[in-house]
mmCIF file of C-alpha atoms and ligand atoms in Angstrom:
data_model
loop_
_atom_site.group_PDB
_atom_site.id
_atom_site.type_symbol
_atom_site.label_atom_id
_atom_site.label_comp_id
_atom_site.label_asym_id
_atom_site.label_seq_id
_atom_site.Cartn_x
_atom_site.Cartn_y
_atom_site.Cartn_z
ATOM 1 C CA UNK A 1 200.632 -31.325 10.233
ATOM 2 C CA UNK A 2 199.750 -35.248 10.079
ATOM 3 C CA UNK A 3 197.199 -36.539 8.964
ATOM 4 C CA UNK A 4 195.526 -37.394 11.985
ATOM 5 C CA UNK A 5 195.665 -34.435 13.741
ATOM 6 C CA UNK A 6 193.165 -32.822 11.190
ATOM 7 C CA UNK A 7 189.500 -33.360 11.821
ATOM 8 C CA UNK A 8 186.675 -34.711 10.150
ATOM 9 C CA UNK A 9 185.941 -31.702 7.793
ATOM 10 C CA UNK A 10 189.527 -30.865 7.634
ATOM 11 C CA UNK A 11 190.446 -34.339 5.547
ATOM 12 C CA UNK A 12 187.913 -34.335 3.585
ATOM 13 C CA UNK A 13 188.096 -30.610 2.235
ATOM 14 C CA UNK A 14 191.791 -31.904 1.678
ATOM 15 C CA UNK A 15 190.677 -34.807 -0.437
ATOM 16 C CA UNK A 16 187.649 -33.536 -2.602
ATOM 17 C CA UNK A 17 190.861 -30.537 -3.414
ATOM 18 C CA UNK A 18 192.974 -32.960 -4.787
ATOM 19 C CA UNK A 19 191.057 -36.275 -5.513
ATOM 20 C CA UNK A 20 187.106 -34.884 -5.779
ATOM 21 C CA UNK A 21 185.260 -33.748 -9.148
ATOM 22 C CA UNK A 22 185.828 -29.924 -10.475
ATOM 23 C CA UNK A 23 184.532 -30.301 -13.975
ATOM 24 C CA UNK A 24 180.642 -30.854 -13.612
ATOM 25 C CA UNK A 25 178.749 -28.603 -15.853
ATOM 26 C CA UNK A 26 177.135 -27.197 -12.699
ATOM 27 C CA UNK A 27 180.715 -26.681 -10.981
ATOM 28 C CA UNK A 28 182.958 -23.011 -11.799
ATOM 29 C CA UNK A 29 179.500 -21.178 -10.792
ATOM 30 C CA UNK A 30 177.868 -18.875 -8.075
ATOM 31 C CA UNK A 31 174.558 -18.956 -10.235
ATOM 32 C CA UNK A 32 172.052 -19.778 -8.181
ATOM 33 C CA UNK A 33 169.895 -20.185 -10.726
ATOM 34 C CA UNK A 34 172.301 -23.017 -12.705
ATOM 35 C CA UNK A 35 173.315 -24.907 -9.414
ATOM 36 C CA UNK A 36 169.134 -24.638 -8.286
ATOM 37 C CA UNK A 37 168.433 -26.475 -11.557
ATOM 38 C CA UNK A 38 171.749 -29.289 -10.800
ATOM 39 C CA UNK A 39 170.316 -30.347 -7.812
ATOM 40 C CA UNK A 40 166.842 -30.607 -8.556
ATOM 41 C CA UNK A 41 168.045 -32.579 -11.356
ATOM 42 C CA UNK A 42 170.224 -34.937 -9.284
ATOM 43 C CA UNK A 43 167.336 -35.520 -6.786
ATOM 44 C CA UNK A 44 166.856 -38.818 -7.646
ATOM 45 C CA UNK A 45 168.950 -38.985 -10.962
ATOM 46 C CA UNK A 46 172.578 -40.292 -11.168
ATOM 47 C CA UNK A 47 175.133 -37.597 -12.623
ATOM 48 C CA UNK A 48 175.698 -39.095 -15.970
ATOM 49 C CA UNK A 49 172.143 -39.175 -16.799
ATOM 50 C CA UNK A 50 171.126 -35.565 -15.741
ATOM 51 C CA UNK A 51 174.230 -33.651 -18.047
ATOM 52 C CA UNK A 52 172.534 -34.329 -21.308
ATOM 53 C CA UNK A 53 169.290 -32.626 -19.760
ATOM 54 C CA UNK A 54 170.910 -30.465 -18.093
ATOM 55 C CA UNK A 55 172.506 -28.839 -20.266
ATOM 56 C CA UNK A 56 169.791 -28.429 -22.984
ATOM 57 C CA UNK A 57 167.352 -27.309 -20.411
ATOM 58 C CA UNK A 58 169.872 -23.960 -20.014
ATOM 59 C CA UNK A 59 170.123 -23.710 -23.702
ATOM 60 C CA UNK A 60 166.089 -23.679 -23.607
ATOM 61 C CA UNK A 61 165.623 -21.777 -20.552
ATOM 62 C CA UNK A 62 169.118 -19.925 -20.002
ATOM 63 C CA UNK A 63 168.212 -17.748 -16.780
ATOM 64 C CA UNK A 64 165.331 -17.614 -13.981
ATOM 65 C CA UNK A 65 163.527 -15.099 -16.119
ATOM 66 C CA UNK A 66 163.015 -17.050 -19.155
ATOM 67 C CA UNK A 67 161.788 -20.102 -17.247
ATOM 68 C CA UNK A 68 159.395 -18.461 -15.348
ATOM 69 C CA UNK A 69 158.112 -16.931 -18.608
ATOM 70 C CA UNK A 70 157.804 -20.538 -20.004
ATOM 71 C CA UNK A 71 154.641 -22.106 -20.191
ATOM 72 C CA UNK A 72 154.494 -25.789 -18.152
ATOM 73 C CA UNK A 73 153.989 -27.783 -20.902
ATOM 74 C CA UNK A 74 157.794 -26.682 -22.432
ATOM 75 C CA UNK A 75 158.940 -27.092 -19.779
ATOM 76 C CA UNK A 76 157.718 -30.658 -19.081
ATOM 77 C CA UNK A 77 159.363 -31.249 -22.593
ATOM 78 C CA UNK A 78 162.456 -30.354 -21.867
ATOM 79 C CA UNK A 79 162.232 -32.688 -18.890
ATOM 80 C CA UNK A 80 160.580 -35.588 -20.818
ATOM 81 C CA UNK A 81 162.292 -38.637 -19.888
ATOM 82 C CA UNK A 82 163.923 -37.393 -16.676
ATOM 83 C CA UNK A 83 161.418 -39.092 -14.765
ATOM 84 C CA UNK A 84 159.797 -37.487 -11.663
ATOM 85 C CA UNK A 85 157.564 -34.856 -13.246
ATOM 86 C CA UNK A 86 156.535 -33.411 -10.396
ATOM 87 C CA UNK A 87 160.789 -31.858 -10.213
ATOM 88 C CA UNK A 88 159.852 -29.986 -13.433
ATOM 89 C CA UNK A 89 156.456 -28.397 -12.438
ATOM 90 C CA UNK A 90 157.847 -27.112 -8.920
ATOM 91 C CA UNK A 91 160.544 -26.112 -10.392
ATOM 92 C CA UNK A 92 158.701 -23.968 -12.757
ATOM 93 C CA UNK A 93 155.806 -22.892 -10.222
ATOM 94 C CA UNK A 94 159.495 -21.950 -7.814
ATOM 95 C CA UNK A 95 161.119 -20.108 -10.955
ATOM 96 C CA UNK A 96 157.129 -18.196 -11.214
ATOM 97 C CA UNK A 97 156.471 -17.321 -7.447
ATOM 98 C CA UNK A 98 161.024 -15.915 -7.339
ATOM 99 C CA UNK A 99 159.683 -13.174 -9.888
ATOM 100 C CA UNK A 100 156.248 -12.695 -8.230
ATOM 101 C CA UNK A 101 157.879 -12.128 -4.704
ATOM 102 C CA UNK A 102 161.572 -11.758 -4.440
ATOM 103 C CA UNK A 103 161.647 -9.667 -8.061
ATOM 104 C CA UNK A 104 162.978 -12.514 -10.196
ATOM 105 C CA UNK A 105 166.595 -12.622 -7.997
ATOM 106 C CA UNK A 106 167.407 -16.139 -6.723
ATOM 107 C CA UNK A 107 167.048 -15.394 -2.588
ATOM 108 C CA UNK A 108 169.973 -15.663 -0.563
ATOM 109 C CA UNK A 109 167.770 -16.095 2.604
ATOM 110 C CA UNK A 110 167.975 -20.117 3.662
ATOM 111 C CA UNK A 111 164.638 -20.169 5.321
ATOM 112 C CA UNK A 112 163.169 -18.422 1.843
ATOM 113 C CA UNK A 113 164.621 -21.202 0.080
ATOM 114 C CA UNK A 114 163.476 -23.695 2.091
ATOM 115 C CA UNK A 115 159.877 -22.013 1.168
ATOM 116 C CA UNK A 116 160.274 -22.748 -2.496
ATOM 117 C CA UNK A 117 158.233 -26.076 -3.792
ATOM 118 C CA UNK A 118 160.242 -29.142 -4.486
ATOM 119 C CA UNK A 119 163.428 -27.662 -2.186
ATOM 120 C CA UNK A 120 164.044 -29.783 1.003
ATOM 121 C CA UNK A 121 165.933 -28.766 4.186
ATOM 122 C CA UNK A 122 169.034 -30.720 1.898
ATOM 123 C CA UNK A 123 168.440 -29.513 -1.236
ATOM 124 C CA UNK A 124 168.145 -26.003 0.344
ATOM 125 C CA UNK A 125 172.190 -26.058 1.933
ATOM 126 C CA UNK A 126 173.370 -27.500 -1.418
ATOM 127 C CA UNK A 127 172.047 -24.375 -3.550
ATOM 128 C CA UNK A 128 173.068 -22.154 -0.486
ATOM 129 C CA UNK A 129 176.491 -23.594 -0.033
ATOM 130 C CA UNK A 130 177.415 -23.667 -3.518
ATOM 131 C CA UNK A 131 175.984 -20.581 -4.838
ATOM 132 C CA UNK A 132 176.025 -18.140 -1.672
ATOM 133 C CA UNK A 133 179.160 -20.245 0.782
ATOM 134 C CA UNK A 134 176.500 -20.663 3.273
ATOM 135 C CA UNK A 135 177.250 -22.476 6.372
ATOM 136 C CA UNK A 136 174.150 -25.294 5.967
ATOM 137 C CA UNK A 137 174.944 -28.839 6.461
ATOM 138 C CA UNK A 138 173.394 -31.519 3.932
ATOM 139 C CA UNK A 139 171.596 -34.643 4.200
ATOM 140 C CA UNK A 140 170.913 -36.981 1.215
ATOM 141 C CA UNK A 141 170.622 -40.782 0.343
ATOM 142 C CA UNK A 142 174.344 -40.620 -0.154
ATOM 143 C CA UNK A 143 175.596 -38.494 3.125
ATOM 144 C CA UNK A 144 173.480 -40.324 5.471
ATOM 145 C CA UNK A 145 175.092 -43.390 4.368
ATOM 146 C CA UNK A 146 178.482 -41.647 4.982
ATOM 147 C CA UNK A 147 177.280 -40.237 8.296
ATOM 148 C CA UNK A 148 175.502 -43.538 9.381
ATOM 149 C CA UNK A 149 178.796 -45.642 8.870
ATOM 150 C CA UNK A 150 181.347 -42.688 9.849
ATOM 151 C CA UNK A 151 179.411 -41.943 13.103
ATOM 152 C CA UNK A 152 178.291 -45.453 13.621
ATOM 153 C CA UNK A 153 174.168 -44.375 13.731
ATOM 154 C CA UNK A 154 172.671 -47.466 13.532
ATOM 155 C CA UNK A 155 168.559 -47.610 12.513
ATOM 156 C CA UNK A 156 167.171 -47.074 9.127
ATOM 157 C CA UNK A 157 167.404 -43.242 8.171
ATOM 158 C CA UNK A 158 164.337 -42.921 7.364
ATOM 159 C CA UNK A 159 162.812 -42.752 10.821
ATOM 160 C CA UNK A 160 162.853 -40.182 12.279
ATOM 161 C CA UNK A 161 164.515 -40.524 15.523
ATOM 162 C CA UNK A 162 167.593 -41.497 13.054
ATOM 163 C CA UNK A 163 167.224 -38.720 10.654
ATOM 164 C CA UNK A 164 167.029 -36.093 13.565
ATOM 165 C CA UNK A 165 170.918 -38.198 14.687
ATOM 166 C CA UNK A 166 172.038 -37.710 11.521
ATOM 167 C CA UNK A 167 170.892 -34.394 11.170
ATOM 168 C CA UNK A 168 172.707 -33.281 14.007
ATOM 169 C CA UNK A 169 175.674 -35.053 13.433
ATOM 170 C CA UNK A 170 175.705 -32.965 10.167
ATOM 171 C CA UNK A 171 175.618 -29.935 12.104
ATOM 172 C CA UNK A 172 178.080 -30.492 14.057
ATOM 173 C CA UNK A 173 180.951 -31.875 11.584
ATOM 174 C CA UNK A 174 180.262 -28.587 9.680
ATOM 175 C CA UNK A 175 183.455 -26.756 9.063
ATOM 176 C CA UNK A 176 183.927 -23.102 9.867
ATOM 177 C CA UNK A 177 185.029 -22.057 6.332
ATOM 178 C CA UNK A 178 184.963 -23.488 2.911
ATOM 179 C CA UNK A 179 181.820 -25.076 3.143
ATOM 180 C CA UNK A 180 181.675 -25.340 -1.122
ATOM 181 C CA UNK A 181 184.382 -27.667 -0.561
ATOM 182 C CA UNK A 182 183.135 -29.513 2.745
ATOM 183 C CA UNK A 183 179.766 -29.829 0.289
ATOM 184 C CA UNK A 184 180.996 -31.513 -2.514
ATOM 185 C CA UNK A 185 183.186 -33.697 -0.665
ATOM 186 C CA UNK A 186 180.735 -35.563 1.193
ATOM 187 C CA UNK A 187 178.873 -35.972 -2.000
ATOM 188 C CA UNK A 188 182.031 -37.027 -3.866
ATOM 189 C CA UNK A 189 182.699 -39.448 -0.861
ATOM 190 C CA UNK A 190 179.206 -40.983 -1.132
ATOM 191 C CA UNK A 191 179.234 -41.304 -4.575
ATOM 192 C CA UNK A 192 182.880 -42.501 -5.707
ATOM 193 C CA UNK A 193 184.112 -44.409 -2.152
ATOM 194 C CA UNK A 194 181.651 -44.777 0.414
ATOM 195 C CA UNK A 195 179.345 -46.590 -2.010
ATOM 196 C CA UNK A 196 176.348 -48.884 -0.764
ATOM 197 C CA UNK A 197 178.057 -52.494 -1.854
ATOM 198 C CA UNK A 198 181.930 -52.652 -1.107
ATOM 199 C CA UNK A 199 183.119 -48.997 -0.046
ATOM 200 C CA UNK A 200 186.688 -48.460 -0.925
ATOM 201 C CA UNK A 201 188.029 -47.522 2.390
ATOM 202 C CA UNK A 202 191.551 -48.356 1.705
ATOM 203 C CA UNK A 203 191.205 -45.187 0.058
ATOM 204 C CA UNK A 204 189.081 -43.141 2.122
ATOM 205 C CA UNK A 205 190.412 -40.258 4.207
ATOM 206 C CA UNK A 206 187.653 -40.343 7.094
ATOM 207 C CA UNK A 207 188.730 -43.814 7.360
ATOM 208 C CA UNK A 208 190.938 -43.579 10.643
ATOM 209 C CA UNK A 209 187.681 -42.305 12.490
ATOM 210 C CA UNK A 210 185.196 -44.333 10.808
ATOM 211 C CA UNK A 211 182.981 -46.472 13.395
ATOM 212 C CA UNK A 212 181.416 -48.284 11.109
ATOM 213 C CA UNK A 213 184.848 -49.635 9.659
ATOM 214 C CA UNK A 214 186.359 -49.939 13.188
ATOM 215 C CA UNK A 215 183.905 -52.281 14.336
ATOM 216 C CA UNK A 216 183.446 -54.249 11.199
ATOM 217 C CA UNK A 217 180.096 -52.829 10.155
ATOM 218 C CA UNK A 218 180.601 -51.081 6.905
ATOM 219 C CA UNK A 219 177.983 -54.027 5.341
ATOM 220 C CA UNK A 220 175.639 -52.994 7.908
ATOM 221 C CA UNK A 221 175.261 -49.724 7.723
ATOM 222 C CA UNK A 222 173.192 -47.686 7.421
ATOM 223 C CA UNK A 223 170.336 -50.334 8.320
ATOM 224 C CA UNK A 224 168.291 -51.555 6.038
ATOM 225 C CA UNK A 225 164.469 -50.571 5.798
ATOM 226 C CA UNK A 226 162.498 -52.538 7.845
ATOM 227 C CA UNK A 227 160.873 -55.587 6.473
ATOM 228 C CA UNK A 228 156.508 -55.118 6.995
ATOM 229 C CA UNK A 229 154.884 -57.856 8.574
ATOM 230 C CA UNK A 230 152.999 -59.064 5.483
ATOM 231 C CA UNK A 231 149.432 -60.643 6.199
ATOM 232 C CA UNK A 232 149.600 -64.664 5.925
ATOM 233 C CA UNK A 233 146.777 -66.197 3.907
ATOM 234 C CA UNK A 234 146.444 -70.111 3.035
ATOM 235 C CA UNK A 235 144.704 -71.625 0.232
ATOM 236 C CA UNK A 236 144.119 -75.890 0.076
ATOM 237 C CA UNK A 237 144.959 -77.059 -3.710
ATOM 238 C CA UNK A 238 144.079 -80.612 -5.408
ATOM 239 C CA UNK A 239 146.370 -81.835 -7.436
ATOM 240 C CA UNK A 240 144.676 -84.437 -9.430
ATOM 241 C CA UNK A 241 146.514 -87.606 -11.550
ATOM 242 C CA UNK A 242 145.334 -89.753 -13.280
ATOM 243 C CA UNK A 243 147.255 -92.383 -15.471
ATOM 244 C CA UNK A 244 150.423 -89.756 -15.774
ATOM 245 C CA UNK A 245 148.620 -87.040 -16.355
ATOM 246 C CA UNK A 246 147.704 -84.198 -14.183
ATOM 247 C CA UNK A 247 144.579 -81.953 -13.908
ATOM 248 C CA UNK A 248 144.673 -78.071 -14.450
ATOM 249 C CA UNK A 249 142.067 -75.618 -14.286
ATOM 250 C CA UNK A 250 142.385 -71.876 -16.028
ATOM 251 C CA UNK A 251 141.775 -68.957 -13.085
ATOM 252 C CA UNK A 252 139.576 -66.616 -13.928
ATOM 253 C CA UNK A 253 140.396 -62.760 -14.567
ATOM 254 C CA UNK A 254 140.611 -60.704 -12.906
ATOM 255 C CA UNK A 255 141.873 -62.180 -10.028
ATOM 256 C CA UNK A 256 145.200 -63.159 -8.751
ATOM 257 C CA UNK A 257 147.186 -65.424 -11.591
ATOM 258 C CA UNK A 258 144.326 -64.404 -13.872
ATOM 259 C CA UNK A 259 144.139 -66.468 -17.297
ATOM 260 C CA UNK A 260 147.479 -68.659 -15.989
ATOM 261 C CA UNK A 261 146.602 -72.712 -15.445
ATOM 262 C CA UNK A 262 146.420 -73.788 -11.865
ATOM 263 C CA UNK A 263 145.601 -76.519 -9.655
ATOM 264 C CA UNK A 264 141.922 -76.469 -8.678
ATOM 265 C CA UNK A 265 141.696 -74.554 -5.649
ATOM 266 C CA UNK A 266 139.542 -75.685 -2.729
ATOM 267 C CA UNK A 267 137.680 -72.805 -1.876
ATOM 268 C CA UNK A 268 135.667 -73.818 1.372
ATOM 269 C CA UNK A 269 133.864 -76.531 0.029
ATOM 270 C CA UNK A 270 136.482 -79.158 0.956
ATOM 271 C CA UNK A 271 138.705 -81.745 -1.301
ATOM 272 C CA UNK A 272 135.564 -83.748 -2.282
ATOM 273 C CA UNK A 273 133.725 -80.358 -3.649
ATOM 274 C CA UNK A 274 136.964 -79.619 -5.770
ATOM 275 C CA UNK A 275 136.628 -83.122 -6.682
ATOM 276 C CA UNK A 276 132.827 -82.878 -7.723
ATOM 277 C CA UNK A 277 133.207 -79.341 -9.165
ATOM 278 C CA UNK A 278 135.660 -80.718 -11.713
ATOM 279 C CA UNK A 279 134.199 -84.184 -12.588
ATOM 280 C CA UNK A 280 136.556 -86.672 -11.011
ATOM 281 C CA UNK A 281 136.110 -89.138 -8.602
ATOM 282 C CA UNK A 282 138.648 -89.231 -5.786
ATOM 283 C CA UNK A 283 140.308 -92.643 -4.925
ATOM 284 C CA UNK A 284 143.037 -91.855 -2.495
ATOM 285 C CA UNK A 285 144.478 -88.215 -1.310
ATOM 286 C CA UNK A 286 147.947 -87.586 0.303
ATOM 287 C CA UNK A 287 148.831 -83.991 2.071
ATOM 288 C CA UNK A 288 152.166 -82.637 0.605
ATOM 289 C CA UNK A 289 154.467 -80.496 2.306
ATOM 290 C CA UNK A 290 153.231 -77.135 2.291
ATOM 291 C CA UNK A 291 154.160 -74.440 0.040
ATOM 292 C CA UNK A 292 154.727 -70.763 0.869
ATOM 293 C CA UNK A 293 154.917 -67.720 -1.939
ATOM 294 C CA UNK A 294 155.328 -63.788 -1.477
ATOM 295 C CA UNK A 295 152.995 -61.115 -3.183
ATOM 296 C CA UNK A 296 153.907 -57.855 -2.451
ATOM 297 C CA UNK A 297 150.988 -57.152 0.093
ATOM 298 C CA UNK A 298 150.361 -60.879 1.282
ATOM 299 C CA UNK A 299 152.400 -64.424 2.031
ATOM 300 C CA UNK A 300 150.649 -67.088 1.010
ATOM 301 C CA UNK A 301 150.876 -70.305 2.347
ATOM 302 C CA UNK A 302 149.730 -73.544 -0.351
ATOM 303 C CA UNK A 303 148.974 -76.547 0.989
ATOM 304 C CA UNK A 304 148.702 -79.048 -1.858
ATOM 305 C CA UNK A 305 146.829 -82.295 -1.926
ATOM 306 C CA UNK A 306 148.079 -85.185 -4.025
ATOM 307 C CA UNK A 307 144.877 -87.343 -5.325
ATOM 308 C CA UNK A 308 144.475 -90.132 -7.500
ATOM 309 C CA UNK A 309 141.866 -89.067 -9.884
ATOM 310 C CA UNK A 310 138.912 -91.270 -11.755
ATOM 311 C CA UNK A 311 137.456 -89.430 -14.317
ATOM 312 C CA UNK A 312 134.496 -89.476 -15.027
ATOM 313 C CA UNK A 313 132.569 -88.642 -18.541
ATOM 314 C CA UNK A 314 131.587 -84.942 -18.031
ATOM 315 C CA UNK A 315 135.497 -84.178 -17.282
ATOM 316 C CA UNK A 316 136.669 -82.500 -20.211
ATOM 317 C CA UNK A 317 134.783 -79.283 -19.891
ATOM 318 C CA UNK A 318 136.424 -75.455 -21.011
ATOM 319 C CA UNK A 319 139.105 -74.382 -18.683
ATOM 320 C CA UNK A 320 139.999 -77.502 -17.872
ATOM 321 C CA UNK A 321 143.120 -79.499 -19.234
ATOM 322 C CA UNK A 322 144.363 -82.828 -18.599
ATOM 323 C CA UNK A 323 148.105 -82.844 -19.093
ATOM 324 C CA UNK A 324 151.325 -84.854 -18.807
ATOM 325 C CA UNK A 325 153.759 -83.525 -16.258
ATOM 326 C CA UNK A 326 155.924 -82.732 -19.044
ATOM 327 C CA UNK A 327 153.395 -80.503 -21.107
ATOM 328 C CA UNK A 328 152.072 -78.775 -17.567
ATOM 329 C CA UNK A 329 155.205 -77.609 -16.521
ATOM 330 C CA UNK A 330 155.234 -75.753 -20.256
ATOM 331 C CA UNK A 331 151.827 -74.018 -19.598
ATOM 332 C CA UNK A 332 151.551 -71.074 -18.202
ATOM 333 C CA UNK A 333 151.386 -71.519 -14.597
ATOM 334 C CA UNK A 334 151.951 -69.538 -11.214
ATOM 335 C CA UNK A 335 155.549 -69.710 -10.163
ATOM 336 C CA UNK A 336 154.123 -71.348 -6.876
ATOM 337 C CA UNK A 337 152.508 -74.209 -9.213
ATOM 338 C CA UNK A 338 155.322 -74.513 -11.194
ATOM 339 C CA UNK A 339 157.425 -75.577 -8.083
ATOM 340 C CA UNK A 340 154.876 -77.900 -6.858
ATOM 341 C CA UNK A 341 154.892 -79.709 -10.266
ATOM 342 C CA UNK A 342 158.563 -79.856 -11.370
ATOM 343 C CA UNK A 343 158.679 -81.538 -7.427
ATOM 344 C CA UNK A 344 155.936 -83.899 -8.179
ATOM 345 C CA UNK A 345 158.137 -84.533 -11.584
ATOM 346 C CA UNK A 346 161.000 -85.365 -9.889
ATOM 347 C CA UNK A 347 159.267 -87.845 -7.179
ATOM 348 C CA UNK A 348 158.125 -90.175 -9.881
ATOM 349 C CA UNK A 349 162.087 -90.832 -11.149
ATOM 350 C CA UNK A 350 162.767 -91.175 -7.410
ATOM 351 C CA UNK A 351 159.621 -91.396 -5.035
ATOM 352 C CA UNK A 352 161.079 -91.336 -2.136
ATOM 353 C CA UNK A 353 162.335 -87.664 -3.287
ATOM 354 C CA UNK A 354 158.322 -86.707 -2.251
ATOM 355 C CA UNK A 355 157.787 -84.579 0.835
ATOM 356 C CA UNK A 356 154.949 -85.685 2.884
ATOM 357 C CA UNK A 357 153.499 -83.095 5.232
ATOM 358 C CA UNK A 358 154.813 -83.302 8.395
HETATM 359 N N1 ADE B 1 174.305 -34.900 -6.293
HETATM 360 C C1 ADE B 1 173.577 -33.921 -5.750
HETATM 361 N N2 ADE B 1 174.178 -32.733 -5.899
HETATM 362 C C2 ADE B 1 175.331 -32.968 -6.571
HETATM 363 C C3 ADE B 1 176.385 -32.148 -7.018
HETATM 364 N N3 ADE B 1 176.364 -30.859 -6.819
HETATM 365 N N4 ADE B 1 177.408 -32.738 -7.652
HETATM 366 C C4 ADE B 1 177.410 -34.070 -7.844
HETATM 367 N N5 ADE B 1 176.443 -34.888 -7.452
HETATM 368 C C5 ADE B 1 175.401 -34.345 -6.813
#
């Protein structure tokens, strides 16, 4: 038979038999039980970092029985570090509830499994397959990248009209037998060739059929999240010279840049009120280019104001700092303010280097 008469499943069953992994502690078994605890582990959690844990949480808590017997706080011990606590507890309250209602044995069921706390719709067909050779198709991070690029599902997975695509695109390339194998190959796919950043399809043995790679998308898929539309905010800030030297003002905390050294900000009482606030008198003032700078839950948009500055006798009060360019830009300043200087720096070797606001 060539190879591409064989289907989707077909290949890659093929390929995880004679190019896949076979040694993972969690592999050689039809314990439910030790493949339950694998994938809760990996949820979240590359290989390599789970084995360690892994394997002393079995030497801890070697069967369903003795976890369940376990009080929460071992068990969050033998966890520590893993990350994602809340794994651990469900797994526990799970390994509790498995004695209390299905007499302590692991159920075979795949809807009873889905009822379990911290087991997903995926999570559920992984234990299932492996432990039981349950025909249940799986969905993770990694397989809906496959999917996504193999069927060519464009649209960020985690919405749900793509998720419910994928899903049934998982369904359907479900073989009729060896499922174990199907299973571990997708997730040997995902993880070793059809990585995120440059997948090794030279290699790959879905690659004849593989949308994505046909039309030249492999970069693009799966989509990325969405960006949110951030709210835009603006701010006016003086920058003040006088005689080489610059004028900055500490913010207060809390606040946003607490304790860092800033331009003074005009906050609704206008250039002059800056001006007044901070005991200078204001000869001349030039608009700059604006400046724009992300916060995680806001843009904001700076738009500086270059004045020549007379001081005046009151000006050296506390929390304010008259500085040479060279000394501000080694305070500690906002990255936004830190820009704005190091270009006001390099306008005075070159002025013509200085952006006016347009
Ligand atoms: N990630 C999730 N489940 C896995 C498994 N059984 N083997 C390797 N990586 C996995």
């Amino acid at each position: 038979m060539d190879h591409q008469s064989l289907n989707f499943s077909q290949r890659l069953i093929a390929w995880q038999r004679a190019h896949g992994r076979h040694d993972l502690p969690w592999q050689n078994t039809r314990d439910p039980y030790r493949i339950w605890l694998s994938e809760i582990m990996l949820q979240q959690t590359q290989v390599s970092a789970v084995i360690p844990y892994y394997q002393r949480f079995l030497a801890r808590f070697p069967d369903l029985q003795a976890l369940a017997a376990a009080t929460e706080d071992d068990v969050l011990a033998h966890w520590s570090g893993l990350g994602y606590y809340a794994r651990g507890r469900n797994l526990h309250r799970a390994a509790q509830l498995i004695v209390e209602q299905h007499a302590g044995i692991f159920p075979r069921d795949f809807d009873a499994v889905c009822a379990l706390p911290g087991i997903g719709r995926s999570t559920a067909a992984a234990i299932c397959s492996f432990a039981f050779g349950a025909r249940q198709a799986i969905l993770d991070g990694n397989v809906k990248r496959v999917l996504a690029r193999h069927e060519g599902i464009s649209g960020f997975p985690g919405a749900k009209s793509v998720q419910d695509q994928l899903w049934q695109r998982a369904e359907t390339l479900l073989p009729e037998a060896d499922v174990e194998s199907y299973t571990q190959g997708l997730m040997d796919l995902g993880a070793g060739l059809c990585v995120r950043r440059r997948p090794l399809c030279r290699v790959c043995p879905v690659a004849d059929t593989c949308v994505a790679l046909r039309d030249g998308l492999t970069e693009r898929l799966p989509s990325p999240r969405p960006a949110k539309v951030l709210p835009e905010r603006e701010t006016t800030m003086l920058i003040l010279m006088n005689q080489g030297e610059v004028l900055l003002e500490k913010r207060p905390a809390p606040g946003i840049w607490g304790g860092l050294w800033c331009f003074p900000e005009a906050l609704g009482d206008g250039v002059e009120g800056v001006a007044q606030r901070v005991g200078v008198e204001l000869r001349s003032v030039v608009a700059l280019a604006p400046v724009d700078h992300g916060f995680t839950h806001y843009k904001l948009r700076i738009h500086p104001m270059l004045g020549e500055a007379l001081r005046q006798p009151r000006a050296q009060e506390p929390g304010l700092l008259w500085l040479s360019l060279d000394d501000a830009l080694g305070a500690a300043l906002p990255a936004p303010v830190k820009r704005i200087l190091a270009q006001l720096q390099r306008s005075l070797v070159s002025p013509f280097s200085l952006q006016a606001a347009g």
